[in-house]
Coordinates of C-alpha atoms in Angstrom, one line a residue:
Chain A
X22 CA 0.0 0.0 0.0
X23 CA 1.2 3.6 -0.4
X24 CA 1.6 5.9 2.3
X25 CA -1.5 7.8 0.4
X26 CA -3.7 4.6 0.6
X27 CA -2.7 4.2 4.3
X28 CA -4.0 7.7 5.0
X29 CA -7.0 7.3 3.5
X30 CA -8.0 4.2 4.8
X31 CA -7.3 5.5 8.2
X32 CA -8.9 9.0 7.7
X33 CA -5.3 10.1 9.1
X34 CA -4.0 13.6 8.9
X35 CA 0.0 13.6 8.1
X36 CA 2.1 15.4 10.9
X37 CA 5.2 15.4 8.9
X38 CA 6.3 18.1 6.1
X39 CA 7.1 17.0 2.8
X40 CA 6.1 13.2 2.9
X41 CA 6.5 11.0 -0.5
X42 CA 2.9 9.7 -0.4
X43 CA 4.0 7.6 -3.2
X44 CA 5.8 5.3 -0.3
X45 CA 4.8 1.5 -0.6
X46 CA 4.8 0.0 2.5
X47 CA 4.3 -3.8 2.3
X48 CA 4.4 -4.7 6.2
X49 CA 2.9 -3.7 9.4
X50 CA 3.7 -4.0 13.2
X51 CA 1.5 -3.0 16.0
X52 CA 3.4 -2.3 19.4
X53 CA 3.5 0.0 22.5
X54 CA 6.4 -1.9 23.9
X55 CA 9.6 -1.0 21.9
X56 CA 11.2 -3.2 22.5
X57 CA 8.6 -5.7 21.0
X58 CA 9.2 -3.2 18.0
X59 CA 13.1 -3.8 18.4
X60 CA 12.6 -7.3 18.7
X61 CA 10.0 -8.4 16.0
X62 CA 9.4 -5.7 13.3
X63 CA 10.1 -6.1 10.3
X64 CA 12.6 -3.7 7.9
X65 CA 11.2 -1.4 6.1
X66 CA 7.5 -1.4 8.0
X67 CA 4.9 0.7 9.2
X68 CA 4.5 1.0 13.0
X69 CA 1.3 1.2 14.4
X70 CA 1.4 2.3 18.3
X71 CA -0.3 5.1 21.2
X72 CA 2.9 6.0 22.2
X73 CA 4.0 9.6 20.8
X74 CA 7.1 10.1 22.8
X75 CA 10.7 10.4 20.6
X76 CA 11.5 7.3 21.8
X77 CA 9.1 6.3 19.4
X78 CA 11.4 7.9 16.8
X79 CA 14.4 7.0 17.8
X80 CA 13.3 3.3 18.1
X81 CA 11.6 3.5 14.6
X82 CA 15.1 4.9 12.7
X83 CA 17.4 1.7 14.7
X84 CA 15.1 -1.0 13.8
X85 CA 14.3 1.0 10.4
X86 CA 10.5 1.2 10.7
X87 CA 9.4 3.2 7.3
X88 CA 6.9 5.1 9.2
X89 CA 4.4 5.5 11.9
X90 CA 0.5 6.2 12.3
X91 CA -0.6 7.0 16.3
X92 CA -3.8 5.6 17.1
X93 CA -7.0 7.1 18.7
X94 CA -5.6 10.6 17.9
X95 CA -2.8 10.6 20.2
X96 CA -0.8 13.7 18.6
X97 CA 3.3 13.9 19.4
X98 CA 4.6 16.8 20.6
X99 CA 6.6 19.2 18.2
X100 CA 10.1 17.9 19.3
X101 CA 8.9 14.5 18.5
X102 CA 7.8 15.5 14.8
X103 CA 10.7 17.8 14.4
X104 CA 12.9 14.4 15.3
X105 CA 10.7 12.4 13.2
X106 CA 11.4 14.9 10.1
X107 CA 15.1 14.9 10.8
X108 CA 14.6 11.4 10.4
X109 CA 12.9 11.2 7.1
X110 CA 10.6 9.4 9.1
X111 CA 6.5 10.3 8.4
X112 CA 3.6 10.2 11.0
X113 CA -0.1 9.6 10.5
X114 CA -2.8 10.2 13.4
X115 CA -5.9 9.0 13.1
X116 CA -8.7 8.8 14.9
X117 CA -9.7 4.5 15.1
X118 CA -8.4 2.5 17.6
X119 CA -5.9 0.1 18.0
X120 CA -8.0 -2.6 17.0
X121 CA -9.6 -0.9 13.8
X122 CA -6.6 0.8 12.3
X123 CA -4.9 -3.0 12.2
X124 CA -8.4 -4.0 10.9
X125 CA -8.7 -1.7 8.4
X126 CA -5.2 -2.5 7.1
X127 CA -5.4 -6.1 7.1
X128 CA -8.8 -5.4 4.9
X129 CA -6.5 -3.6 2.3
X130 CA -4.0 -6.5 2.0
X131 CA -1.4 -5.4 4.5
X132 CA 0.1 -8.1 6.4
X133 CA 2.4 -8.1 9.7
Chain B
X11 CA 31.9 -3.1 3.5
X12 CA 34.6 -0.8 3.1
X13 CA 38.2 -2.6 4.5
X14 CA 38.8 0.1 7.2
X15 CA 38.6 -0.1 10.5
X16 CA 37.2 2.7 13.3
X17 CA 36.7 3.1 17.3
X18 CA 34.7 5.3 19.3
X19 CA 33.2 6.3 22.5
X20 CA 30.1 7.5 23.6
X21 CA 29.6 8.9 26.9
X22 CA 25.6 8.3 28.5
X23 CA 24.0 9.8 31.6
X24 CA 21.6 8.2 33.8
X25 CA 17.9 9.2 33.5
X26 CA 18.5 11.8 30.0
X27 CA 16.0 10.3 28.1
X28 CA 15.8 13.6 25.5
X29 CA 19.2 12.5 24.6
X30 CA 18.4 8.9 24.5
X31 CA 19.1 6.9 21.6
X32 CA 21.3 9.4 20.1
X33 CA 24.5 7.7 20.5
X34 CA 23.2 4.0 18.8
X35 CA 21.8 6.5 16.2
X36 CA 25.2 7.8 15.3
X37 CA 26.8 4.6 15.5
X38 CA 24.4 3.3 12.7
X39 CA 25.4 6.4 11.3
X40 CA 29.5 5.7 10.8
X41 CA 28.3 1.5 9.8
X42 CA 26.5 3.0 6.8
X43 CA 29.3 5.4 6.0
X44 CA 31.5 2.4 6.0
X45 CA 29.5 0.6 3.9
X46 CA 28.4 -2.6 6.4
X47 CA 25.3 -4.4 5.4
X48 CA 22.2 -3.0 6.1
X49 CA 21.1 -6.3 8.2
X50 CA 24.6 -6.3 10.3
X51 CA 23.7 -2.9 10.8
X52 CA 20.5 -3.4 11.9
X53 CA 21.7 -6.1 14.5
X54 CA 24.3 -4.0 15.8
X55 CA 21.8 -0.4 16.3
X56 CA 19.6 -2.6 18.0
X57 CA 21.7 -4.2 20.3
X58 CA 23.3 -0.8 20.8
X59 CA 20.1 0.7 21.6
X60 CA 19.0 -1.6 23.9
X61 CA 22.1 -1.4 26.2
X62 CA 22.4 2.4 25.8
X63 CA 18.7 2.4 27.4
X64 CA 19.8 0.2 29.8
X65 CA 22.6 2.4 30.9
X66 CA 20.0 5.7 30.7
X67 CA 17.5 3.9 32.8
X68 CA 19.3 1.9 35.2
X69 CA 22.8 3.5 35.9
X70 CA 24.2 7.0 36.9
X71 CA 26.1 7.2 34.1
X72 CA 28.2 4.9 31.4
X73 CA 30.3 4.7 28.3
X74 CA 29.4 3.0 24.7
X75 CA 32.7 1.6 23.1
X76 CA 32.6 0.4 19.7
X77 CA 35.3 -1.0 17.5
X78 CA 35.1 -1.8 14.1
X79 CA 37.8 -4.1 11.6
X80 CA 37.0 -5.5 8.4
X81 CA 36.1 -8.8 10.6
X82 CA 34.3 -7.7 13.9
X83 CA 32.0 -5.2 15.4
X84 CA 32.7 -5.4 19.3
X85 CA 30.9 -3.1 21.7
X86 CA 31.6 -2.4 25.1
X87 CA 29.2 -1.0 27.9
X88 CA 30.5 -0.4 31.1
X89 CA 27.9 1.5 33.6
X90 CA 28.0 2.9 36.9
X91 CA 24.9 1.4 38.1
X92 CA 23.9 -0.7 40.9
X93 CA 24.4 -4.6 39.3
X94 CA 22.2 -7.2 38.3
X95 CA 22.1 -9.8 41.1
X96 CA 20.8 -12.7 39.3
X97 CA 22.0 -12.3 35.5
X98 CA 20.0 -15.8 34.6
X99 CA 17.0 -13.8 35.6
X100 CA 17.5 -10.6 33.6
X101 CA 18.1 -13.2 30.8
X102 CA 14.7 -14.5 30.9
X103 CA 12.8 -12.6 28.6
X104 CA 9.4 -10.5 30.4
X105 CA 11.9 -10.2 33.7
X106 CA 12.3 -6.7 34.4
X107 CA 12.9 -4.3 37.6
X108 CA 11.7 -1.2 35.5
X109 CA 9.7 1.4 37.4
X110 CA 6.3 2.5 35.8
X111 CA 7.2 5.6 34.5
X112 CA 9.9 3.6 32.3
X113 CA 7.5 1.4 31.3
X114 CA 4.8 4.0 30.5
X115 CA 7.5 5.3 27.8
X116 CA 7.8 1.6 26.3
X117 CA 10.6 0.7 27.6
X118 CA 11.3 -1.7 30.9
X119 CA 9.4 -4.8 29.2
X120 CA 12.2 -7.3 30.1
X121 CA 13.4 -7.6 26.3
X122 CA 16.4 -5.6 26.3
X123 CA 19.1 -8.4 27.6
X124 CA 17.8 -11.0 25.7
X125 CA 17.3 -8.7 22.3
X126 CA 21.1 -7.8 22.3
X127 CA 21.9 -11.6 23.1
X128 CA 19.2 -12.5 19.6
X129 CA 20.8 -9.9 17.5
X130 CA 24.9 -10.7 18.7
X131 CA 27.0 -13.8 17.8
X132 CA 28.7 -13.7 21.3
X133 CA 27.0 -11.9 23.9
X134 CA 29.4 -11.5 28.1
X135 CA 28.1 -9.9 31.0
X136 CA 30.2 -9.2 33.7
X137 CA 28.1 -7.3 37.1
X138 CA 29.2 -6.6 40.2
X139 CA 26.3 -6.1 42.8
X140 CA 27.0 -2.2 43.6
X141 CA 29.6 -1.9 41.2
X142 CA 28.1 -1.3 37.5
X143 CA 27.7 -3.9 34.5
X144 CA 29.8 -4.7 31.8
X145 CA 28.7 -6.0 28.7
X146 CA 30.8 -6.9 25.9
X147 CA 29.1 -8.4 22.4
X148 CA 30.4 -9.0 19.0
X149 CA 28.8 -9.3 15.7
X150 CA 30.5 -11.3 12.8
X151 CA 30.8 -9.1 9.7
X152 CA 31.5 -12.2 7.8
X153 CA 30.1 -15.9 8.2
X154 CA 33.5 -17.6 7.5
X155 CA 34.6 -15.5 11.2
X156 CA 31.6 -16.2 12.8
X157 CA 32.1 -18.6 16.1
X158 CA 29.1 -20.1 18.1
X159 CA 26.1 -17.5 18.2
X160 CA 25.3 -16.4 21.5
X161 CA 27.2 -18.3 24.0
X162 CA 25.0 -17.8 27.3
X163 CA 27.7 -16.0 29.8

């Protein structure tokens, strides 16, 4: 799916400046632990979590999650989407929960 | 990967968690400018990671050593924290001492010891009770050098 897909399955509102929207992404990984995200994500994924801290970032760019959509409109702070710009990383926040974004994704074809 | 070799340090303190992750970051940083592959250096920034936010969360302060030859990425973490009594137990994967607050920011699931020992080929832990922690781990940058993966200390 590309990142434009993504968003408009979600109803999401990008956070991030200048995002390709052209992005495929072709797995998915749903975590608030991250070391859960360190430990099973895959490459090249998108990350699907409540926690907005830069931790998130900063776990994201090691274990080279693609990007990230925050459930149930959780919104990061401007340091975190200043990190996650400086990054190259984009964010998505919708409004579903957990349980419907990975739903919702799964629907479209996107598998974990 | 390029045939160079190159050593750092990076110096953590205790409990700076706006500055956490920043030196696994730049370390990822000089493996891609020399060229490692991308999966080595994805094993190495993660096990990096995780001991640099062990060092942030559990000790006063520590250092991050890294050096890098055409064969071998070794690491060193020494911390000044308080020990791990019972380094089977820290081992076991979901064990963790990590106060809520850590938890809270994702961290403190009991993963970190046993993720560096899943992504290194030789994984020691020295800890002295009141004294700090040690840990020293290795990644083969080529299968012919690699030894037996994650011996248990």
């Amino acid at each position: 799916m590309t990142l434009d897909e993504i968003k408009n399955t979600l109803n999401a509102a990008v956070l991030s400046k200048k995002e390709d929207m052209n992005l495929n992404i072709v797995r998915a990984y749903c975590a608030d632990l991250m070391s859960d995200v360190l430990a099973f994500s895959i490459t090249n994924s998108l990350l699907i979590t409540h926690l907005t801290n830069t931790q998130v970032i900063r776990t994201a760019e090691i274990a080279d999650v693609k990007t990230i959509v925050f459930v149930q409109s959780k919104r990061p702070d401007i340091e975190t989407i200043a990190l996650a710009d400086t990054k190259k990383i984009p964010l998505l926040v919708t409004d579903l929960s957990m349980y419907e974004t990975c739903g919702k994704l799964y629907e479209k074809g996107l598998r974990s | 990967m390029d045939n160079k070799v190159a050593e750092g340090v990076f110096f953590l303190t205790g409990k700076d968690f706006s500055n956490a992750g920043i030196a696994s970051s730049n370390l990822k940083g000089v493996l891609e400018g020399m060229n490692v592959q991308p999966d080595i250096i994805r094993r190495t920034a993660i096990a990096a990671f995780e001991a640099e936010m062990n060092v942030i969360i559990y000790a006063v302060a520590g250092m991050m050593h890294y050096y890098i030859t055409p064969e071998t990425i070794r690491m060193v973490v020494k911390d000044m924290g308080s020990g791990i009594p019972d380094i089977g137990l820290a081992m076991t994967e979901g064990y963790s001492t990590a106060p809520d607050y850590i938890r809270e920011m994702g961290f403190g699931s009991g993963m970190g010891l046993p993720n560096i020992k899943k992504n290194t080929d030789k994984l020691d832990i020295d800890s002295v009770v009141g004294g700090g922690t040690t840990l020293e781990f290795i990644i083969y940058l080529n299968k012919d050098s690699k030894g037996a993966k994650n011996e248990t200390p």
